[in-house]
CSV table of C-alpha atoms in Angstrom, one decimal:
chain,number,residue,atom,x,y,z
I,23,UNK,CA,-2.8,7.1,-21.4
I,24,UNK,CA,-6.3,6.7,-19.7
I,25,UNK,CA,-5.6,2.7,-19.4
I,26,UNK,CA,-1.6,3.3,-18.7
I,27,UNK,CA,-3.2,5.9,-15.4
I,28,UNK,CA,-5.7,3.5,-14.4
I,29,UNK,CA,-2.5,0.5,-14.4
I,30,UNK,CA,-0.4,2.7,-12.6
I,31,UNK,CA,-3.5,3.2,-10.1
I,32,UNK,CA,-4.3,-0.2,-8.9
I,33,UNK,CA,-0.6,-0.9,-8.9
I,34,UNK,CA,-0.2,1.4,-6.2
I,35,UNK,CA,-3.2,0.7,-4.6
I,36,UNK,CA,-2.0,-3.1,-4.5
I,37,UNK,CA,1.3,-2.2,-3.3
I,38,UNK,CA,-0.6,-0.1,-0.6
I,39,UNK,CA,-3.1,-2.9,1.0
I,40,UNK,CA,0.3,-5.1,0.4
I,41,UNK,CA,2.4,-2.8,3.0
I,42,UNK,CA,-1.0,-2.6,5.1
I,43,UNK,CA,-1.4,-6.0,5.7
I,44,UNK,CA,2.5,-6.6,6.7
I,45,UNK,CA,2.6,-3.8,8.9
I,46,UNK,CA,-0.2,-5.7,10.4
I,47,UNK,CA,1.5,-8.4,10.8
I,48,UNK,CA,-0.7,-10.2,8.6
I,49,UNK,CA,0.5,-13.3,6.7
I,50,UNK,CA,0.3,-13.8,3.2
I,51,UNK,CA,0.1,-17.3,1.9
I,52,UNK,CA,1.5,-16.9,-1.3
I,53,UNK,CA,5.0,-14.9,-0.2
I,54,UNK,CA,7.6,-16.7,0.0
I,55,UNK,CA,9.2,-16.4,2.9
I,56,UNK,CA,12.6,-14.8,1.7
I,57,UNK,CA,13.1,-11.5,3.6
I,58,UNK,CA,13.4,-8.2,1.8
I,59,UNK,CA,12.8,-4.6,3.3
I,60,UNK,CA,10.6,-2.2,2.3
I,61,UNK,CA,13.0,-0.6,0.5
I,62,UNK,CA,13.1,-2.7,-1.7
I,63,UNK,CA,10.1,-3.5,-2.1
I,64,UNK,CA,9.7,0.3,-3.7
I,65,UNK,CA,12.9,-0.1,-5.8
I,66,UNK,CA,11.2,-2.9,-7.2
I,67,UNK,CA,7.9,-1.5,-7.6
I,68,UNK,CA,9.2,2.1,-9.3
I,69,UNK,CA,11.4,-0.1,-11.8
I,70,UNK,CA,8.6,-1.9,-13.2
I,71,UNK,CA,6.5,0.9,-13.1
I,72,UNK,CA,9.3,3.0,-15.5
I,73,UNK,CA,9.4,-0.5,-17.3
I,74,UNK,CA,5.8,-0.4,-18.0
I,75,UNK,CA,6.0,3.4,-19.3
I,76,UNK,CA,8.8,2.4,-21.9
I,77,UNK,CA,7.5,2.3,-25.8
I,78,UNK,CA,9.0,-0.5,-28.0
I,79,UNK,CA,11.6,1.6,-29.7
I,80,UNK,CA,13.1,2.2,-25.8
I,81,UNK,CA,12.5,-1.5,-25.3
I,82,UNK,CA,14.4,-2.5,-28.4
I,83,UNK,CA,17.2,0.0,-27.3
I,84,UNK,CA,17.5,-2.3,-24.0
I,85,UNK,CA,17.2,-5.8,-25.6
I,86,UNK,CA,14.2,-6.3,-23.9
I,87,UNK,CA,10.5,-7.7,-25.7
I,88,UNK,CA,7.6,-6.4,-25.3
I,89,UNK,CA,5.9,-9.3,-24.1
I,90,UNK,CA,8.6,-9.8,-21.8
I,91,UNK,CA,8.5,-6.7,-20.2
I,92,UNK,CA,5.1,-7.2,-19.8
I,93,UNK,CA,5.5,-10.1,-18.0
I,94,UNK,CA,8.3,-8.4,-15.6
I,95,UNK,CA,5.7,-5.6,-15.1
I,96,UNK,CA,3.2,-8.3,-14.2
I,97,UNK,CA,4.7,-9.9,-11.3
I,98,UNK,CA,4.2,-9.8,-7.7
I,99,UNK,CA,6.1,-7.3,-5.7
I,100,UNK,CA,8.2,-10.0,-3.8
I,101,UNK,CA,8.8,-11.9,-7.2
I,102,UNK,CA,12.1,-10.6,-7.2
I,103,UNK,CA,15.6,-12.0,-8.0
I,104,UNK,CA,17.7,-13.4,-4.9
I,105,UNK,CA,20.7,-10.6,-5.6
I,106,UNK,CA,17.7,-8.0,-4.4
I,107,UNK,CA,16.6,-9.0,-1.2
I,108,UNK,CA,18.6,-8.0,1.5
């Protein structure tokens, strides 16, 4: 739980300096330039986030691996498919 916390954590925190920097209007190198708004950006963020909380029995009920929703939960924020972004 104490690894799953401290996940969750830096997550957030990345998500946070991520939001900072484009309300700056900084430019990140390795965004694609494909537009989405920040509420997606959340929607995104809190599925892989209950993703990341499922067990295998829950991941087996959904067809999904548990090596491959540890590679959705991975991703970057804007790694998202085209039917998302607005």
């Amino acid at each position: 739980m104490e690894l799953e916390q401290r996940f969750t954590e830096r997550r957030k925190e990345h998500l946070m300096a991520l939001i900072d920097n484009i309300s700056r209007g900084a430019r990140i190198a390795a965004v694609p330039q494909h537009r989405f708004s920040l509420r997606t950006a959340l929607a995104v963020w809190r599925s892989r986030r209950a993703l990341a909380r499922l067990d295998t029995h829950r991941l087996d009920d959904i067809k999904v691996s548990p090596r491959a929703a540890a590679q959705e939960v991975q991703k970057p924020i804007w790694d998202v498919p085209s039917t998302w972004r607005d």
